[in-house]
Amino acid sequence: MTRPPVTTAAGARAASGPVTTVIENVHVATMQPGAPYGAVRDAAIALAGELVAWVGPRAECPAAPAARRVDARGRWATPGLVDCHTHLVYAGNRAAEFEMRLAGATYEEIARAGGGIVSTVQATRAATEEALLAQALRRVDALRREGVTTLEVKSGYGLEAAAEAKMLRVARAIGRERPLTVRTTFLGAHALPPEYAGRADDYVEAIVESMLPQVAAEGLADAVDAFCERIAFTADQTRRVFEAAKRHGLPVKLHADQLSDGNGALLAARHGALSADHLEYTNAAGVAAMAQAGTVAVLLPGAFYFLREKELPPVETLRRHGVPMAIATDCNPGSSPIASLLLMLSMACTLFRLTPEEALAGVTRNAALALGLGDRGTIAPGLVADLAFWDIGAPAELAYQVCLNACVGVWRSGQPVFGAP
Ligand code: DI6
Ligand code: FE
């Protein structure tokens, strides 16, 4: 039995008011650094309203005679899971492109021939907000059933002001329709829209001078992202987008070095990015710069798997430099049509050689960091009481078993959302 460390998490708030609920007969993977999984067996979690007030061995739980008591019947609790990189608002699908790739065409060839992202752009521009929301909610609900309580959603299939704003409004609507926290990211620099063919700099100008300012003025985005890649935007174009984001007070993140080494991680770190994502081709200098800047590495094994990539992200170098590693679905129609974060745990271990503990930290503590959310990601006093309950015997089972969703209940902000512990 291990006690959680007594450190206070960075985003902790002082719990105001008395303990309202005590969850007992529970094993807790707090995911606080220190002991493996920050685990406490035979634990109790005391909640004060929407916050965790106390977590530790049940025998030491402070008396709270007025509190509601919940028997978790020996289940495990983890922080609510965080999917920190998705493109799950889109219309249509790319199953035909999947068939082309299986017959030999590459993702880059399809993109250069006008397929790929641009084909999803056409479908997404044509879709109504209602239709986009209905399709997105199916993906969201699949993630929620696996314990996801915080979700990032990117734009990037509109590539013009109105359609980008439409996507971001739909992303915001998800957070009203369902009990989970949604963080939105403006990804206008995802691909070159057909009407700007051969004029990438002009499109970047439009992003910087009109699209991004509009999105910022309407409060539609919490962060700004770009796809820095030879089939997308150059380092210099990415820098212009980042500088504009900064002018509007928005943090940045980057699709970096996914298909080739474009020094993307270095660029992201130099701009103090929250995260650099993908990173298959990232070099050692990029990793060192990320460590210095505190930029989180978001690894996306679903895209690696689905595109049948061969180049592995530099996991050992990231480890050596102490760069926090997050894991996400990258849920999107072209490179990761996958709405399972638990499957990503398995793939992070089998394909990228993370440990099950690193993988779980990747969808909790480090995923929250990648979104700049200091108020969640571990179970600790003063943090939001987003909890997932699991019918497992040990936390490693979450990464070990596939298509056997062990999530039996979810609480959000101190309230049950579905199931029971
Ligand atoms: N990298 C990806 O893997 C996704 N976007 C990106 O920048 C793919 C998006 C798509 O193919 O629709
Ligand atoms: Fe992505």
Tab-separated table of C-alpha atoms and ligand atoms in Angstrom:
chain	number	residue	atom	x	y	z
A	1	MET	CA	0.000	0.000	0.000
A	2	THR	CA	1.390	3.365	-0.979
A	3	ARG	CA	0.435	6.760	0.256
A	4	PRO	CA	-0.003	9.483	-2.303
A	5	PRO	CA	2.621	12.184	-2.004
A	6	VAL	CA	1.442	15.234	-0.086
A	7	THR	CA	2.388	17.676	-2.820
A	8	THR	CA	-0.307	20.035	-4.021
A	9	ALA	CA	-1.010	19.847	-7.743
A	10	ALA	CA	-0.326	22.967	-9.810
A	11	GLY	CA	-3.915	23.786	-10.684
A	12	ALA	CA	-5.401	22.855	-7.325
A	13	ARG	CA	-8.084	25.095	-5.846
A	14	ALA	CA	-8.846	25.210	-2.177
A	15	ALA	CA	-11.935	23.063	-1.662
A	16	SER	CA	-14.565	25.420	-0.377
A	17	GLY	CA	-17.087	24.016	2.021
A	18	PRO	CA	-17.449	20.687	3.751
A	19	VAL	CA	-16.956	17.194	2.391
A	20	THR	CA	-20.134	16.268	0.536
A	21	THR	CA	-19.331	12.734	-0.619
A	22	VAL	CA	-16.971	9.970	0.429
A	23	ILE	CA	-16.269	7.196	-2.066
A	24	GLU	CA	-14.962	4.188	-0.164
A	25	ASN	CA	-14.035	0.573	-0.768
A	26	VAL	CA	-12.114	1.725	-3.823
A	27	HIS	CA	-8.592	1.277	-5.158
A	28	VAL	CA	-7.255	4.489	-6.640
A	29	ALA	CA	-4.701	5.076	-9.387
A	30	THR	CA	-4.221	8.731	-8.494
A	31	MET	CA	-1.609	9.090	-11.269
A	32	GLN	CA	0.306	11.445	-9.020
A	33	PRO	CA	4.004	11.065	-9.759
A	34	GLY	CA	5.961	8.959	-7.316
A	35	ALA	CA	4.663	5.459	-6.633
A	36	PRO	CA	3.598	3.322	-9.634
A	37	TYR	CA	0.275	4.710	-10.886
A	38	GLY	CA	0.206	6.805	-7.681
A	39	ALA	CA	-1.776	3.803	-6.468
A	40	VAL	CA	-3.557	3.550	-3.134
A	41	ARG	CA	-5.327	0.254	-2.434
A	42	ASP	CA	-8.239	0.122	0.003
A	43	ALA	CA	-8.640	3.836	-0.355
A	44	ALA	CA	-11.264	6.531	0.038
A	45	ILE	CA	-11.860	9.678	-1.978
A	46	ALA	CA	-13.532	12.603	-0.238
A	47	LEU	CA	-15.221	15.205	-2.446
A	48	ALA	CA	-16.230	18.737	-1.602
A	49	GLY	CA	-18.708	19.697	-4.274
A	50	GLU	CA	-17.007	19.470	-7.641
A	51	LEU	CA	-13.490	19.086	-6.215
A	52	VAL	CA	-11.505	16.314	-4.620
A	53	ALA	CA	-10.915	17.233	-0.971
A	54	TRP	CA	-8.869	14.238	0.148
A	55	VAL	CA	-7.594	10.906	-1.181
A	56	GLY	CA	-5.704	8.234	0.724
A	57	PRO	CA	-5.977	4.996	2.687
A	58	ARG	CA	-9.537	4.406	3.826
A	59	ALA	CA	-8.479	3.899	7.436
A	60	GLU	CA	-7.114	7.453	7.507
A	61	CYS	CA	-10.052	9.181	5.866
A	62	PRO	CA	-11.051	12.245	7.919
A	63	ALA	CA	-14.460	11.915	9.552
A	64	ALA	CA	-17.274	13.513	7.577
A	65	PRO	CA	-20.498	12.464	9.295
A	66	ALA	CA	-22.777	14.512	7.050
A	67	ALA	CA	-21.285	13.246	3.786
A	68	ARG	CA	-23.044	10.908	1.375
A	69	ARG	CA	-21.165	7.603	1.337
A	70	VAL	CA	-20.676	5.654	-1.873
A	71	ASP	CA	-19.489	2.040	-1.850
A	72	ALA	CA	-17.296	1.451	-4.896
A	73	ARG	CA	-17.329	-2.323	-4.287
A	74	GLY	CA	-13.605	-2.752	-4.776
A	75	ARG	CA	-13.433	-1.102	-8.201
A	76	TRP	CA	-10.457	0.917	-9.339
A	77	ALA	CA	-10.786	4.669	-9.864
A	78	THR	CA	-8.600	6.694	-12.206
A	79	PRO	CA	-8.783	10.342	-13.212
A	80	GLY	CA	-11.356	10.862	-15.963
A	81	LEU	CA	-9.500	10.239	-19.214
A	82	VAL	CA	-8.378	13.136	-21.415
A	83	ASP	CA	-8.251	12.780	-25.213
A	84	CYS	CA	-5.985	15.731	-26.001
A	85	HIS	CA	-5.809	15.534	-29.828
A	86	THR	CA	-8.838	14.879	-32.028
A	87	HIS	CA	-10.360	16.057	-35.277
A	88	LEU	CA	-13.687	14.408	-34.553
A	89	VAL	CA	-15.956	17.055	-36.076
A	90	TYR	CA	-16.153	16.175	-39.779
A	91	ALA	CA	-18.568	14.959	-42.418
A	92	GLY	CA	-18.287	11.964	-44.733
A	93	ASN	CA	-15.608	9.326	-44.549
A	94	ARG	CA	-12.585	8.176	-46.502
A	95	ALA	CA	-13.136	4.445	-46.807
A	96	ALA	CA	-12.479	4.632	-50.579
A	97	GLU	CA	-9.117	6.229	-49.890
A	98	PHE	CA	-8.374	3.414	-47.446
A	99	GLU	CA	-8.947	0.973	-50.282
A	100	MET	CA	-6.617	2.987	-52.536
A	101	ARG	CA	-3.910	2.965	-49.903
A	102	LEU	CA	-4.254	-0.777	-49.454
A	103	ALA	CA	-3.831	-1.123	-53.225
A	104	GLY	CA	-0.525	0.739	-53.005
A	105	ALA	CA	-1.128	4.504	-53.037
A	106	THR	CA	0.484	6.460	-50.193
A	107	TYR	CA	-1.188	9.036	-47.940
A	108	GLU	CA	1.029	11.724	-49.482
A	109	GLU	CA	0.223	10.667	-53.073
A	110	ILE	CA	-3.499	10.799	-52.349
A	111	ALA	CA	-3.153	14.219	-50.713
A	112	ARG	CA	-1.145	15.577	-53.649
A	113	ALA	CA	-3.764	14.281	-56.103
A	114	GLY	CA	-6.427	16.396	-54.410
A	115	GLY	CA	-7.834	13.672	-52.165
A	116	GLY	CA	-7.062	13.346	-48.511
A	117	ILE	CA	-7.897	16.224	-46.189
A	118	VAL	CA	-9.352	18.288	-49.036
A	119	SER	CA	-12.028	15.665	-49.739
A	120	THR	CA	-13.194	15.887	-46.141
A	121	VAL	CA	-13.180	19.676	-46.503
A	122	GLN	CA	-15.739	19.457	-49.301
A	123	ALA	CA	-18.047	17.242	-47.254
A	124	THR	CA	-17.647	19.336	-44.117
A	125	ARG	CA	-18.313	22.643	-45.876
A	126	ALA	CA	-21.514	21.184	-47.307
A	127	ALA	CA	-22.800	19.799	-43.995
A	128	THR	CA	-25.160	21.631	-41.666
A	129	GLU	CA	-24.194	22.300	-38.084
A	130	GLU	CA	-26.873	19.866	-36.925
A	131	ALA	CA	-25.542	17.075	-39.135
A	132	LEU	CA	-21.948	17.702	-38.044
A	133	LEU	CA	-22.985	17.647	-34.408
A	134	ALA	CA	-24.976	14.424	-34.756
A	135	GLN	CA	-22.045	12.655	-36.434
A	136	ALA	CA	-19.536	14.009	-33.907
A	137	LEU	CA	-21.653	12.922	-30.939
A	138	ARG	CA	-21.484	9.275	-32.028
A	139	ARG	CA	-17.688	9.468	-31.786
A	140	VAL	CA	-17.854	11.427	-28.545
A	141	ASP	CA	-20.199	8.897	-26.970
A	142	ALA	CA	-17.861	6.042	-27.863
A	143	LEU	CA	-15.055	7.898	-26.074
A	144	ARG	CA	-17.265	8.739	-23.101
A	145	ARG	CA	-18.134	5.077	-22.573
A	146	GLU	CA	-14.404	4.519	-22.065
A	147	GLY	CA	-14.120	7.081	-19.294
A	148	VAL	CA	-13.234	10.212	-21.289
A	149	THR	CA	-14.277	13.379	-19.461
A	150	THR	CA	-12.114	15.958	-21.270
A	151	LEU	CA	-11.761	16.213	-25.013
A	152	GLU	CA	-9.851	18.433	-27.424
A	153	VAL	CA	-11.428	19.088	-30.838
A	154	LYS	CA	-9.702	20.802	-33.758
A	155	SER	CA	-11.120	22.657	-36.715
A	156	GLY	CA	-9.276	22.288	-40.011
A	157	TYR	CA	-11.835	20.807	-42.397
A	158	GLY	CA	-13.404	24.181	-43.193
A	159	LEU	CA	-10.354	26.117	-44.357
A	160	GLU	CA	-12.431	29.281	-44.849
A	161	ALA	CA	-13.688	31.631	-42.169
A	162	ALA	CA	-17.340	30.574	-42.085
A	163	ALA	CA	-16.726	26.830	-42.232
A	164	GLU	CA	-13.952	26.945	-39.647
A	165	ALA	CA	-16.235	28.909	-37.308
A	166	LYS	CA	-19.001	26.378	-37.972
A	167	MET	CA	-16.741	23.493	-36.925
A	168	LEU	CA	-15.665	25.293	-33.767
A	169	ARG	CA	-19.262	26.107	-32.832
A	170	VAL	CA	-20.116	22.430	-33.227
A	171	ALA	CA	-17.137	21.538	-31.024
A	172	ARG	CA	-18.366	23.963	-28.358
A	173	ALA	CA	-21.885	22.519	-28.681
A	174	ILE	CA	-20.533	19.046	-27.809
A	175	GLY	CA	-19.640	20.394	-24.366
A	176	ARG	CA	-23.217	21.593	-23.883
A	177	GLU	CA	-24.853	18.428	-25.224
A	178	ARG	CA	-22.754	16.027	-23.189
A	179	PRO	CA	-21.285	16.077	-19.673
A	180	LEU	CA	-17.634	16.546	-20.592
A	181	THR	CA	-15.160	19.396	-20.972
A	182	VAL	CA	-14.314	20.369	-24.556
A	183	ARG	CA	-11.237	22.406	-25.491
A	184	THR	CA	-11.254	23.758	-29.031
A	185	THR	CA	-8.276	24.320	-31.303
A	186	PHE	CA	-8.212	26.440	-34.465
A	187	LEU	CA	-6.381	24.472	-37.181
A	188	GLY	CA	-6.888	26.746	-40.193
A	189	ALA	CA	-3.368	25.779	-41.296
A	190	HIS	CA	-4.265	22.111	-41.797
A	191	ALA	CA	-4.193	21.940	-45.597
A	192	LEU	CA	-4.259	24.313	-48.533
A	193	PRO	CA	-7.870	24.841	-49.646
A	194	PRO	CA	-8.378	24.256	-53.408
A	195	GLU	CA	-9.210	27.917	-54.078
A	196	TYR	CA	-5.688	28.854	-52.949
A	197	ALA	CA	-3.876	26.214	-55.050
A	198	GLY	CA	-0.336	27.426	-55.692
A	199	ARG	CA	-0.816	30.388	-53.327
A	200	ALA	CA	0.003	29.000	-49.900
A	201	ASP	CA	1.464	32.276	-48.660
A	202	ASP	CA	-1.747	34.077	-49.573
A	203	TYR	CA	-3.774	31.532	-47.612
A	204	VAL	CA	-1.501	31.974	-44.596
A	205	GLU	CA	-2.049	35.715	-44.983
A	206	ALA	CA	-5.811	35.114	-44.853
A	207	ILE	CA	-5.417	32.982	-41.726
A	208	VAL	CA	-3.276	35.575	-40.000
A	209	GLU	CA	-5.166	38.701	-41.086
A	210	SER	CA	-8.764	37.570	-41.035
A	211	MET	CA	-9.614	33.977	-40.035
A	212	LEU	CA	-7.693	33.791	-36.781
A	213	PRO	CA	-8.706	37.288	-35.597
A	214	GLN	CA	-12.351	36.399	-36.254
A	215	VAL	CA	-12.158	33.099	-34.399
A	216	ALA	CA	-10.384	34.827	-31.498
A	217	ALA	CA	-12.904	37.683	-31.379
A	218	GLU	CA	-15.792	35.222	-31.180
A	219	GLY	CA	-14.037	33.253	-28.431
A	220	LEU	CA	-14.294	30.058	-30.478
A	221	ALA	CA	-10.790	28.687	-29.900
A	222	ASP	CA	-8.734	27.873	-26.818
A	223	ALA	CA	-5.541	27.213	-28.810
A	224	VAL	CA	-4.054	27.344	-32.316
A	225	ASP	CA	-2.471	24.436	-34.194
A	226	ALA	CA	-0.817	23.977	-37.603
A	227	PHE	CA	0.319	21.072	-39.784
A	228	CYS	CA	4.002	21.674	-40.515
A	229	GLU	CA	4.854	19.163	-43.228
A	230	ARG	CA	5.998	19.051	-46.837
A	231	ILE	CA	2.410	18.324	-47.951
A	232	ALA	CA	1.068	21.126	-45.752
A	233	PHE	CA	2.800	24.271	-44.407
A	234	THR	CA	6.458	25.261	-44.176
A	235	ALA	CA	8.264	26.213	-40.991
A	236	ASP	CA	8.140	29.851	-42.016
A	237	GLN	CA	4.385	29.761	-42.678
A	238	THR	CA	3.872	27.972	-39.359
A	239	ARG	CA	5.886	30.666	-37.575
A	240	ARG	CA	3.598	33.353	-39.000
A	241	VAL	CA	0.531	31.503	-37.707
A	242	PHE	CA	2.148	31.113	-34.275
A	243	GLU	CA	3.030	34.805	-34.074
A	244	ALA	CA	-0.550	35.726	-34.921
A	245	ALA	CA	-1.825	33.328	-32.252
A	246	LYS	CA	0.390	35.031	-29.721
A	247	ARG	CA	-0.944	38.453	-30.699
A	248	HIS	CA	-4.401	37.140	-29.859
A	249	GLY	CA	-3.289	35.609	-26.580
A	250	LEU	CA	-3.821	32.003	-27.711
A	251	PRO	CA	-1.426	29.157	-26.851
A	252	VAL	CA	-0.036	27.089	-29.731
A	253	LYS	CA	0.582	23.428	-30.542
A	254	LEU	CA	1.893	21.724	-33.656
A	255	HIS	CA	1.494	18.673	-35.895
A	256	ALA	CA	5.243	18.145	-36.069
A	257	ASP	CA	7.499	15.737	-37.962
A	258	GLN	CA	4.751	13.211	-38.717
A	259	LEU	CA	5.831	12.164	-42.215
A	260	SER	CA	9.292	13.755	-42.445
A	261	ASP	CA	11.786	15.597	-40.255
A	262	GLY	CA	10.959	19.265	-40.738
A	263	ASN	CA	12.434	20.437	-37.426
A	264	GLY	CA	8.844	20.813	-36.271
A	265	ALA	CA	9.495	19.913	-32.628
A	266	LEU	CA	12.220	22.555	-32.460
A	267	LEU	CA	9.905	25.164	-33.957
A	268	ALA	CA	7.115	24.260	-31.532
A	269	ALA	CA	9.459	24.440	-28.549
A	270	ARG	CA	10.890	27.778	-29.635
A	271	HIS	CA	7.366	29.170	-29.580
A	272	GLY	CA	6.660	27.719	-26.153
A	273	ALA	CA	4.037	25.366	-27.581
A	274	LEU	CA	1.830	23.455	-25.154
A	275	SER	CA	2.498	20.330	-27.183
A	276	ALA	CA	4.182	18.980	-30.287
A	277	ASP	CA	2.224	16.091	-31.734
A	278	HIS	CA	3.054	12.958	-33.790
A	279	LEU	CA	6.901	13.350	-33.714
A	280	GLU	CA	7.747	10.162	-35.654
A	281	TYR	CA	10.677	11.885	-37.396
A	282	THR	CA	11.687	14.286	-34.613
A	283	ASN	CA	15.450	14.624	-34.098
A	284	ALA	CA	17.357	14.772	-30.799
A	285	ALA	CA	17.759	18.563	-30.917
A	286	GLY	CA	13.985	18.891	-31.160
A	287	VAL	CA	13.505	16.667	-28.128
A	288	ALA	CA	16.071	18.635	-26.108
A	289	ALA	CA	14.331	21.890	-27.016
A	290	MET	CA	10.960	20.439	-25.974
A	291	ALA	CA	12.408	19.458	-22.609
A	292	GLN	CA	13.698	22.984	-22.082
A	293	ALA	CA	10.436	24.618	-23.123
A	294	GLY	CA	8.183	22.249	-21.186
A	295	THR	CA	6.429	21.213	-24.401
A	296	VAL	CA	4.467	17.963	-24.054
A	297	ALA	CA	5.010	15.172	-26.627
A	298	VAL	CA	1.614	13.945	-27.855
A	299	LEU	CA	2.049	10.498	-29.423
A	300	LEU	CA	-0.626	9.242	-31.797
A	301	PRO	CA	-0.293	5.479	-32.290
A	302	GLY	CA	-3.607	5.256	-34.148
A	303	ALA	CA	-2.271	7.310	-37.065
A	304	PHE	CA	0.999	5.362	-37.038
A	305	TYR	CA	-0.979	2.112	-37.188
A	306	PHE	CA	-3.573	3.178	-39.734
A	307	LEU	CA	-1.034	4.716	-42.157
A	308	ARG	CA	1.184	1.669	-41.621
A	309	GLU	CA	4.095	3.953	-40.805
A	310	LYS	CA	7.526	2.517	-40.122
A	311	GLU	CA	9.363	5.332	-38.358
A	312	LEU	CA	8.831	5.214	-34.597
A	313	PRO	CA	8.719	8.376	-32.461
A	314	PRO	CA	11.890	8.800	-30.377
A	315	VAL	CA	10.366	7.473	-27.169
A	316	GLU	CA	13.662	6.614	-25.486
A	317	THR	CA	15.072	10.085	-26.199
A	318	LEU	CA	11.873	11.701	-24.890
A	319	ARG	CA	12.188	9.609	-21.733
A	320	ARG	CA	15.840	10.471	-21.265
A	321	HIS	CA	15.067	14.186	-21.507
A	322	GLY	CA	12.078	13.896	-19.187
A	323	VAL	CA	9.619	15.191	-21.792
A	324	PRO	CA	6.074	14.350	-20.616
A	325	MET	CA	4.414	11.962	-23.089
A	326	ALA	CA	0.687	12.115	-23.782
A	327	ILE	CA	-1.349	9.678	-25.902
A	328	ALA	CA	-4.417	10.588	-27.959
A	329	THR	CA	-6.697	9.118	-30.602
A	330	ASP	CA	-6.145	11.759	-33.341
A	331	CYS	CA	-9.711	10.663	-34.259
A	332	ASN	CA	-10.101	11.812	-37.898
A	333	PRO	CA	-11.363	10.320	-41.156
A	334	GLY	CA	-8.022	10.120	-42.989
A	335	SER	CA	-5.253	8.913	-40.753
A	336	SER	CA	-6.940	7.611	-37.597
A	337	PRO	CA	-10.637	6.753	-37.954
A	338	ILE	CA	-10.595	5.492	-34.401
A	339	ALA	CA	-12.825	6.469	-31.496
A	340	SER	CA	-11.171	4.408	-28.763
A	341	LEU	CA	-8.690	5.877	-26.321
A	342	LEU	CA	-8.302	2.496	-24.583
A	343	LEU	CA	-7.114	0.981	-27.858
A	344	MET	CA	-4.497	3.768	-27.974
A	345	LEU	CA	-3.196	2.601	-24.587
A	346	SER	CA	-2.626	-0.846	-26.023
A	347	MET	CA	-1.042	0.500	-29.208
A	348	ALA	CA	1.177	2.928	-27.282
A	349	CYS	CA	2.589	-0.087	-25.467
A	350	THR	CA	2.802	-2.623	-28.295
A	351	LEU	CA	3.824	-0.256	-31.115
A	352	PHE	CA	5.707	2.530	-29.272
A	353	ARG	CA	6.975	0.483	-26.301
A	354	LEU	CA	5.538	2.673	-23.587
A	355	THR	CA	4.889	0.970	-20.280
A	356	PRO	CA	1.213	0.578	-19.302
A	357	GLU	CA	1.857	3.147	-16.571
A	358	GLU	CA	3.346	5.637	-19.046
A	359	ALA	CA	0.385	5.037	-21.342
A	360	LEU	CA	-2.122	5.716	-18.555
A	361	ALA	CA	-0.212	8.853	-17.528
A	362	GLY	CA	-0.432	9.761	-21.221
A	363	VAL	CA	-4.228	9.872	-21.173
A	364	THR	CA	-4.505	11.513	-17.746
A	365	ARG	CA	-1.779	13.671	-16.218
A	366	ASN	CA	0.218	14.416	-19.343
A	367	ALA	CA	-2.809	14.834	-21.598
A	368	ALA	CA	-4.142	17.493	-19.218
A	369	LEU	CA	-0.740	19.189	-19.376
A	370	ALA	CA	-0.884	19.130	-23.179
A	371	LEU	CA	-4.098	21.133	-22.954
A	372	GLY	CA	-2.706	23.518	-20.365
A	373	LEU	CA	-5.292	22.277	-17.848
A	374	GLY	CA	-3.684	22.285	-14.416
A	375	ASP	CA	-6.948	21.514	-12.629
A	376	ARG	CA	-7.227	17.865	-13.652
A	377	GLY	CA	-5.321	14.791	-14.829
A	378	THR	CA	-4.557	13.328	-11.412
A	379	ILE	CA	-6.717	12.566	-8.374
A	380	ALA	CA	-5.502	15.038	-5.794
A	381	PRO	CA	-6.932	17.550	-3.317
A	382	GLY	CA	-8.148	20.711	-5.011
A	383	LEU	CA	-8.477	19.174	-8.481
A	384	VAL	CA	-11.722	18.657	-10.354
A	385	ALA	CA	-13.444	15.410	-9.319
A	386	ASP	CA	-13.588	13.834	-12.787
A	387	LEU	CA	-13.345	10.108	-12.140
A	388	ALA	CA	-13.584	6.887	-14.129
A	389	PHE	CA	-14.340	3.594	-12.378
A	390	TRP	CA	-13.056	0.279	-13.720
A	391	ASP	CA	-13.813	-3.392	-13.142
A	392	ILE	CA	-10.169	-4.491	-13.133
A	393	GLY	CA	-7.731	-6.103	-10.748
A	394	ALA	CA	-4.794	-3.809	-11.512
A	395	PRO	CA	-4.307	-0.640	-13.601
A	396	ALA	CA	-2.081	-2.379	-16.182
A	397	GLU	CA	-5.211	-4.181	-17.411
A	398	LEU	CA	-6.383	-0.961	-19.026
A	399	ALA	CA	-3.548	-1.134	-21.570
A	400	TYR	CA	-3.449	-4.927	-21.679
A	401	GLN	CA	-6.928	-5.902	-22.745
A	402	VAL	CA	-8.393	-4.859	-26.076
A	403	CYS	CA	-12.074	-4.365	-26.921
A	404	LEU	CA	-13.071	-5.308	-23.405
A	405	ASN	CA	-14.102	-1.940	-22.056
A	406	ALA	CA	-13.848	-2.253	-18.276
A	407	CYS	CA	-15.298	1.186	-17.571
A	408	VAL	CA	-18.273	0.729	-15.248
A	409	GLY	CA	-18.993	4.328	-14.318
A	410	VAL	CA	-17.971	7.943	-14.768
A	411	TRP	CA	-18.236	10.951	-12.490
A	412	ARG	CA	-17.758	14.460	-13.693
A	413	SER	CA	-17.183	17.444	-11.407
A	414	GLY	CA	-18.165	15.355	-8.394
A	415	GLN	CA	-21.430	14.043	-9.873
A	416	PRO	CA	-22.232	10.628	-11.368
A	417	VAL	CA	-22.685	10.751	-15.133
A	418	PHE	CA	-23.364	7.127	-15.886
A	419	GLY	CA	-22.990	3.698	-14.387
A	420	ALA	CA	-21.983	3.062	-10.820
A	421	PRO	CA	-18.600	2.580	-9.294
B	1	DI6	N1	-2.130	14.825	-39.498
B	1	DI6	C1	-2.966	13.810	-39.415
B	1	DI6	O1	-2.662	12.674	-39.194
B	1	DI6	C2	-4.319	14.306	-39.627
B	1	DI6	N2	-4.104	15.696	-39.788
B	1	DI6	C3	-2.831	15.950	-39.717
B	1	DI6	O2	-2.381	17.072	-39.802
B	1	DI6	C4	-4.943	13.704	-40.838
B	1	DI6	C5	-6.198	14.411	-41.213
B	1	DI6	C6	-6.844	13.787	-42.410
B	1	DI6	O3	-6.223	13.020	-43.161
B	1	DI6	O4	-8.039	14.075	-42.619
B	2	FE	FE	-4.003	15.332	-35.912
